[in-house]
PDB file of C-alpha atoms in Angstrom:
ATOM      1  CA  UNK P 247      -0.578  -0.243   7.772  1.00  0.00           C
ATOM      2  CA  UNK P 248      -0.410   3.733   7.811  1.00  0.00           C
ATOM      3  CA  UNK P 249      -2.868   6.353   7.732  1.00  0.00           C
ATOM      4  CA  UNK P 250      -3.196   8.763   4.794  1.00  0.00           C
ATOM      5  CA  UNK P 251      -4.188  11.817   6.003  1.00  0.00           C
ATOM      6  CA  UNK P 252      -5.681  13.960   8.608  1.00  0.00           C
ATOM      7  CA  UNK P 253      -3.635  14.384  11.946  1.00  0.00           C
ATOM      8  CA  UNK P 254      -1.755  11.281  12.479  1.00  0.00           C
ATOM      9  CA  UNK P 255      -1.194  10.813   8.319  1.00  0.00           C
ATOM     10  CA  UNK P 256       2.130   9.044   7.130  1.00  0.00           C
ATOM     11  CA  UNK P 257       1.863   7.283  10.542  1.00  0.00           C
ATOM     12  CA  UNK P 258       2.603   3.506  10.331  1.00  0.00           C
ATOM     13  CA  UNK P 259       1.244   0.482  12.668  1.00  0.00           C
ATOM     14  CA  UNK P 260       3.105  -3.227  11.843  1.00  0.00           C
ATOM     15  CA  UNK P 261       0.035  -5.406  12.255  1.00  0.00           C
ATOM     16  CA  UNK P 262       0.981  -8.927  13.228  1.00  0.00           C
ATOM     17  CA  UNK P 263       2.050 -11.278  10.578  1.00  0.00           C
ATOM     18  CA  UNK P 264      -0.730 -13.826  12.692  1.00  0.00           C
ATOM     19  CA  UNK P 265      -3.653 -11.839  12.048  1.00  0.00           C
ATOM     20  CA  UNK P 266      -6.310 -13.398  10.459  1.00  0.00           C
ATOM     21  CA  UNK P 267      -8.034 -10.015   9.623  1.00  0.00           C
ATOM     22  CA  UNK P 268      -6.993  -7.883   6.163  1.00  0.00           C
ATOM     23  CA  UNK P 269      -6.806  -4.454   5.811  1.00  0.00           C
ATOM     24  CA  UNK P 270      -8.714  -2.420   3.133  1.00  0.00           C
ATOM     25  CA  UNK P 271      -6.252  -1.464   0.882  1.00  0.00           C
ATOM     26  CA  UNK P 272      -5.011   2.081   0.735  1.00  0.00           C
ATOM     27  CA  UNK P 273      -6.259   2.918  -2.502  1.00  0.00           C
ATOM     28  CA  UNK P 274      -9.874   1.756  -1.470  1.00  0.00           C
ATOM     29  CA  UNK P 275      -9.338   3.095   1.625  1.00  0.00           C
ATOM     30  CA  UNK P 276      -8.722   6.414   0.242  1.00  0.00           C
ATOM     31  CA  UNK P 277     -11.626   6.230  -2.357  1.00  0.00           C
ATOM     32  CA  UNK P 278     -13.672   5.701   0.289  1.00  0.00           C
ATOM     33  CA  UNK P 279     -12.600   8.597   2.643  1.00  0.00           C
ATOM     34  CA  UNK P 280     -13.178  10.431  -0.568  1.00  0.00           C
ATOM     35  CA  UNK P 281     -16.336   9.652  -1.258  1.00  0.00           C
ATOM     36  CA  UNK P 282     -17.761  10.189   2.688  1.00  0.00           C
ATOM     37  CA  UNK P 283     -16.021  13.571   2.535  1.00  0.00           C
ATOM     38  CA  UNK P 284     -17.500  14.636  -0.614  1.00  0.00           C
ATOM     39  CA  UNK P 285     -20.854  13.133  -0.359  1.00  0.00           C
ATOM     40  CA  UNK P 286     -21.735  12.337   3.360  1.00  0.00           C
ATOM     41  CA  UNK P 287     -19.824  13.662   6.092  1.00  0.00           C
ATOM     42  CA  UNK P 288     -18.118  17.072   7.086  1.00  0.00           C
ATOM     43  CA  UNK P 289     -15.306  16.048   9.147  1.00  0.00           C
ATOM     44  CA  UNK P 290     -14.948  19.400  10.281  1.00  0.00           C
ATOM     45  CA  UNK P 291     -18.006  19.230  12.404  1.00  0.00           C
ATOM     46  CA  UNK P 292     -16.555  16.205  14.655  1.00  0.00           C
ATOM     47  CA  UNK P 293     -18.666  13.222  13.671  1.00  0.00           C
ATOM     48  CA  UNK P 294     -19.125   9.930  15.390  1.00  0.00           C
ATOM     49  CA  UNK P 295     -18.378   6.823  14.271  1.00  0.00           C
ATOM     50  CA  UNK P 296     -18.864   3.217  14.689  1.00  0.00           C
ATOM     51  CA  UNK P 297     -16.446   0.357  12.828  1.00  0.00           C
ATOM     52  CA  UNK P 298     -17.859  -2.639  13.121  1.00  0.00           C
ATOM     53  CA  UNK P 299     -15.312  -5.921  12.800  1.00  0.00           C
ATOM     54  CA  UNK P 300     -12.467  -3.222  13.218  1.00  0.00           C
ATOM     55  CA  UNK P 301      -9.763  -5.812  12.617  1.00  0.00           C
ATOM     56  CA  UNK P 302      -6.393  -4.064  12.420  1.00  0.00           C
ATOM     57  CA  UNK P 303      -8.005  -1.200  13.353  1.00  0.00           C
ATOM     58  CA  UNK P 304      -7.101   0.645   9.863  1.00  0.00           C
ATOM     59  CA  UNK P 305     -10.496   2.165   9.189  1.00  0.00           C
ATOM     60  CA  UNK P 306     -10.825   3.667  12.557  1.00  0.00           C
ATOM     61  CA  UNK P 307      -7.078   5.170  12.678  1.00  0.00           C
ATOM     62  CA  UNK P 308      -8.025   7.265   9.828  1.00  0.00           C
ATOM     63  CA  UNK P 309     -11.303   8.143  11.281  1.00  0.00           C
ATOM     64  CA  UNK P 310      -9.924   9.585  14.224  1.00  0.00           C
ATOM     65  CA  UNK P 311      -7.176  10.905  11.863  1.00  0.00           C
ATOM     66  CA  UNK P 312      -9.613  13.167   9.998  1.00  0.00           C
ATOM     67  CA  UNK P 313     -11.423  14.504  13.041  1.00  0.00           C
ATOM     68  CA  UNK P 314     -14.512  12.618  14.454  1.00  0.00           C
ATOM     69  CA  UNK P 315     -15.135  13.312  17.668  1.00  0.00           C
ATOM     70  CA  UNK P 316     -15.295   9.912  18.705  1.00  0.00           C
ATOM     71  CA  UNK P 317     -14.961   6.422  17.304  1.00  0.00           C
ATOM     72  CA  UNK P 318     -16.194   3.033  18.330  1.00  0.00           C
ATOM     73  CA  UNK P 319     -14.170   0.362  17.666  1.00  0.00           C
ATOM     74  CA  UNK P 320     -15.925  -3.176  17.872  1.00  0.00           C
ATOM     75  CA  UNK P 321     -13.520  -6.326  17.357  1.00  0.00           C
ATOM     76  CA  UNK P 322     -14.716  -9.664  18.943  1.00  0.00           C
ATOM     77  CA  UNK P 323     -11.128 -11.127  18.176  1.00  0.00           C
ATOM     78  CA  UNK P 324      -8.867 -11.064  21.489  1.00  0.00           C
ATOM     79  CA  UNK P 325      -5.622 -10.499  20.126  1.00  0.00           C
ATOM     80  CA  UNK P 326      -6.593  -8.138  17.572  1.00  0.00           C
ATOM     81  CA  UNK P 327      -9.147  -5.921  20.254  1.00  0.00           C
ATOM     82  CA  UNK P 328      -5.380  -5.986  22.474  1.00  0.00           C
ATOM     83  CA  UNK P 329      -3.341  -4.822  18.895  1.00  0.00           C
ATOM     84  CA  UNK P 330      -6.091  -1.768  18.767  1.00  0.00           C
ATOM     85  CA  UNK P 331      -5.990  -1.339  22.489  1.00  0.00           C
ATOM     86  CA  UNK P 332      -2.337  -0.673  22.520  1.00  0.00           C
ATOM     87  CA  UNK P 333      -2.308   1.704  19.040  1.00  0.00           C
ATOM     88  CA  UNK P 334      -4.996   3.235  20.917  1.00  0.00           C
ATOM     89  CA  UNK P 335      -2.902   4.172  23.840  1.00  0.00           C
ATOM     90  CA  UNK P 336       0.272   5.024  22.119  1.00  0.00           C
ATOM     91  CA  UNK P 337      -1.797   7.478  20.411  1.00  0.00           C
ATOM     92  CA  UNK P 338      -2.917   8.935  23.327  1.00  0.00           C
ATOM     93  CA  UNK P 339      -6.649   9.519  21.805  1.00  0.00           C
ATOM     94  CA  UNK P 340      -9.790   9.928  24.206  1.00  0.00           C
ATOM     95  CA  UNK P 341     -11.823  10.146  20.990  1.00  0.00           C
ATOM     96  CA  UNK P 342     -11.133   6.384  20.465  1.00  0.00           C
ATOM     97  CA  UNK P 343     -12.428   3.605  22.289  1.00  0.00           C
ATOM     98  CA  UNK P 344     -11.691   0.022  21.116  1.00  0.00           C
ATOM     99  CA  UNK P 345     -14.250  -2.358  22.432  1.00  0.00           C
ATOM    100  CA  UNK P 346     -13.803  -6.357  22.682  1.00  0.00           C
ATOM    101  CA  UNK P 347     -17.240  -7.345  22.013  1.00  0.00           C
ATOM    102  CA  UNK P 348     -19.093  -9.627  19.551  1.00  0.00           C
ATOM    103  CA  UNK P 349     -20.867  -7.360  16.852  1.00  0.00           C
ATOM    104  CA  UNK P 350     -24.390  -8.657  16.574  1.00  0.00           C
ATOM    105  CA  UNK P 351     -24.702  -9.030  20.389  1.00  0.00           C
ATOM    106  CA  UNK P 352     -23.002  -5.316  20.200  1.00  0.00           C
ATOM    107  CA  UNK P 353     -25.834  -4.394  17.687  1.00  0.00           C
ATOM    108  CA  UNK P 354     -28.789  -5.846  19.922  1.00  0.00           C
ATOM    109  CA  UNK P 355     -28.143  -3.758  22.802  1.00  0.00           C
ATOM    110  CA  UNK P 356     -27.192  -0.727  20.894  1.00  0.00           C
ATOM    111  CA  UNK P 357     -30.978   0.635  22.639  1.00  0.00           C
ATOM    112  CA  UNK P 358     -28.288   1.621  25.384  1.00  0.00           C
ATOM    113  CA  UNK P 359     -26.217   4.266  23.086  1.00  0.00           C
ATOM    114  CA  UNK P 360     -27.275   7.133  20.903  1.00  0.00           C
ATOM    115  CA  UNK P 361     -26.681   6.941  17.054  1.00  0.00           C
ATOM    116  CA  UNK P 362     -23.487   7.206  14.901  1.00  0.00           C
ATOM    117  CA  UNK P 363     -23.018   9.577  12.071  1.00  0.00           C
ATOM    118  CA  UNK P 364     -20.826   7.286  10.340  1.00  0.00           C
ATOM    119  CA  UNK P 365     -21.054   3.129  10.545  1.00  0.00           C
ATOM    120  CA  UNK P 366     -18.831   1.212   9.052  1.00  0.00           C
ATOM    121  CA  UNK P 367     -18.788  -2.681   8.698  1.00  0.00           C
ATOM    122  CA  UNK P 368     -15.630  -4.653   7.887  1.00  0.00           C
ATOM    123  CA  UNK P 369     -16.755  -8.341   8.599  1.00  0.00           C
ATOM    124  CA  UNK P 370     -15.112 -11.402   7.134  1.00  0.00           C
ATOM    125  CA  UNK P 371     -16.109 -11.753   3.257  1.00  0.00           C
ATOM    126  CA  UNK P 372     -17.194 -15.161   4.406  1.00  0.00           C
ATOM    127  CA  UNK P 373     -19.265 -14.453   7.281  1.00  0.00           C
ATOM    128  CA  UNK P 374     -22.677 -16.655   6.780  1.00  0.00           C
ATOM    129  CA  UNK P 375     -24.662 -14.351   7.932  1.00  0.00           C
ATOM    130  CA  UNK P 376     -23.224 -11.195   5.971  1.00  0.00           C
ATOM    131  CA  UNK P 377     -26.440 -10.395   3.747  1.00  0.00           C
ATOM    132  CA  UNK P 378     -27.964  -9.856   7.244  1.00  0.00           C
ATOM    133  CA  UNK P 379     -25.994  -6.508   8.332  1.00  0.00           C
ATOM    134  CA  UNK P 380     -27.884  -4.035   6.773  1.00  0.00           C
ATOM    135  CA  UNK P 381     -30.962  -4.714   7.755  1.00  0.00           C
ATOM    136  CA  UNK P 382     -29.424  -5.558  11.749  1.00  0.00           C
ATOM    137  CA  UNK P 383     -27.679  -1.913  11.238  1.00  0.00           C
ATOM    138  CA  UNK P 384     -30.949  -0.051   9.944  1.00  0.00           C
ATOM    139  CA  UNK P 385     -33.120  -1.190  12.218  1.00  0.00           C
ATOM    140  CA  UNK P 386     -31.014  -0.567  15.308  1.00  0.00           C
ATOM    141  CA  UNK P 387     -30.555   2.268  17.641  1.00  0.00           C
ATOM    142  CA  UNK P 388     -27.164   3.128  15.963  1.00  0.00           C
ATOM    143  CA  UNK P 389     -28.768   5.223  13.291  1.00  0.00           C
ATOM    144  CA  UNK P 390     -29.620   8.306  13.838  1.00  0.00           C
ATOM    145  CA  UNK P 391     -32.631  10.162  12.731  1.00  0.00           C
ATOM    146  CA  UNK P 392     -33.529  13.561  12.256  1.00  0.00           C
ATOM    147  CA  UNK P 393     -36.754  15.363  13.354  1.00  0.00           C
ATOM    148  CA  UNK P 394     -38.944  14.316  10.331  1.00  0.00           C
ATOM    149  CA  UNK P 395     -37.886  10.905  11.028  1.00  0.00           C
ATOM    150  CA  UNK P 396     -34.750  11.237   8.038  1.00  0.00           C
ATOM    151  CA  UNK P 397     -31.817   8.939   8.797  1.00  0.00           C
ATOM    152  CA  UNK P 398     -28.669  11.806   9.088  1.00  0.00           C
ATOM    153  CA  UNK P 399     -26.320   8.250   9.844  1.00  0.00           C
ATOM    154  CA  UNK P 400     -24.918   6.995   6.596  1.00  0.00           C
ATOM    155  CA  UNK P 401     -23.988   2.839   7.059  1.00  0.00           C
ATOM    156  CA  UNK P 402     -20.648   1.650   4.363  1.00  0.00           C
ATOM    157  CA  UNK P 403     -20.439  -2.360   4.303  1.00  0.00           C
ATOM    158  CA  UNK P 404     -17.620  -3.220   2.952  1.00  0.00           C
ATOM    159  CA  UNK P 405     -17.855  -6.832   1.034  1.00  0.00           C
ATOM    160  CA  UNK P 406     -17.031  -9.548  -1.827  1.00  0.00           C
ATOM    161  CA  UNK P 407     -18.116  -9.335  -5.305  1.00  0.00           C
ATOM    162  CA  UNK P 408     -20.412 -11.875  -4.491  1.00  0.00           C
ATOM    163  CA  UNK P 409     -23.013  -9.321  -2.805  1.00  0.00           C
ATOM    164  CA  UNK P 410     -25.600  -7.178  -4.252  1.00  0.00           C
ATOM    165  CA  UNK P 411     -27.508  -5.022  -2.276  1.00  0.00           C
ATOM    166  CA  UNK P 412     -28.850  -2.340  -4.900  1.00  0.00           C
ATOM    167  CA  UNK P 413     -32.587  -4.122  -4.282  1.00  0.00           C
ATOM    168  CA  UNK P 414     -32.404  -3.088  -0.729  1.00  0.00           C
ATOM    169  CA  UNK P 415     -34.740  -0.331  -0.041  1.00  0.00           C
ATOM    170  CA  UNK P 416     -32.343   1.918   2.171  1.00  0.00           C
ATOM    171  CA  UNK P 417     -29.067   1.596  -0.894  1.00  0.00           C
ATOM    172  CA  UNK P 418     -27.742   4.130  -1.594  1.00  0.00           C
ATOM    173  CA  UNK P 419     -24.609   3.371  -3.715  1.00  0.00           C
ATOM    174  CA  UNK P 420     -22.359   0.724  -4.791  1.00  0.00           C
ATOM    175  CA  UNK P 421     -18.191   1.165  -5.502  1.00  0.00           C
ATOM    176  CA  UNK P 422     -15.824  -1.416  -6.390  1.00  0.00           C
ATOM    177  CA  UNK P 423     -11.922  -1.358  -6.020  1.00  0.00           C
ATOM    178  CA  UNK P 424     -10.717  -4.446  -7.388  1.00  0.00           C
ATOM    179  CA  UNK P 425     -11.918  -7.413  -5.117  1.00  0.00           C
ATOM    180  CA  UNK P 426     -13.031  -4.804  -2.245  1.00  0.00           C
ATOM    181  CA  UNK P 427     -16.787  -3.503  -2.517  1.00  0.00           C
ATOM    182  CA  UNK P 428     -18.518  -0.978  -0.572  1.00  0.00           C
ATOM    183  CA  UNK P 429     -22.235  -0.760  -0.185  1.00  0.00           C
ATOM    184  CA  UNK P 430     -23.732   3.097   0.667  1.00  0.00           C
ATOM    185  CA  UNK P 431     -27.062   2.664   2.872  1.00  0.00           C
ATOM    186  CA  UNK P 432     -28.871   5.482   4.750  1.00  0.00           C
TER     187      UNK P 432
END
């Protein structure tokens, strides 16, 4: 696994050959830094982040790579929460905090944080209950809103071909990179 850019880019992690959890792929993983950068987020001003199912940990690397000010890292998996908890401190990186912690009972008591500027959602493609984050996400205390009551957060779930969320009423966009899809909600 390595990050592509920002200030740890061309760095390289060997994930465990045991891990259950896979890694968005480079090229989406690009396309999709691409697309927040462009469209959504100016790294430049230090935004926070949430990544939900964090896995290997891949998606928040290159978050704190680019410059948020802090990332969340939420990975109910023991082994894999220790993998990120040990990148974490060979990096040396306040701005990252991996957490071990089941997401939806992260989500539920997410009334104790402020918002995130950035969510992102990894979970397994075949979590039962994956049609459900959105709408879990959106109507948590992780987004955040502005004074008119305009969500500033912007939510990616990443997903199977098997998922369509265009119908739901906070989509945003839809991008597909061979068998990895990301859904755009505000």
């Amino acid at each position: 696994m390595r990050i592509i850019s920002g200030k740890y880019k061309g760095k390289r992690f060997d994930v465990p050959h045991t891990f259950k959890a896979r890694p968005t792929t480079d090229f989406a993983k690009e396309s999709l830094f691409n697309i927040l950068s462009n469209n959504y987020v100016d790294f430049d001003e230090q935004p926070t982040a949430l990544d939900l199912f964090s896995g290997t940990g891949s998606i928040s690397l290159e978050l704190i790579s680019r410059g948020c000010g802090s990332v969340v890292s939420v990975e109910k998996d023991f082994k894999h929460w220790q993998f990120l908890s040990r990148i974490c401190h060979e990096l040396g990186d306040r701005a990252w905090k991996p957490l071990h912690a089941d997401v939806f009972k992260f989500i539920s008591k997410s009334s104790s944080l402020q918002g995130f500027d950035i969510i992102f959602a990894d979970p397994p493609y075949a979590l039962e209950n994956l049609g459900d984050l959105p709408e879990l996400v959106l109507n948590s205390e992780l987004i955040k809103y502005d004074d008119n009551g305009k969500s500033e957060s912007v939510f990616i779930l990443e997903h199977g071909r098997n998922y369509d969320f265009s119908q739901h009423s906070r989509f945003i966009e839809h991008r597909s990179y061979g068998s990895v899809n990301f859904s755009f909600f505000r």
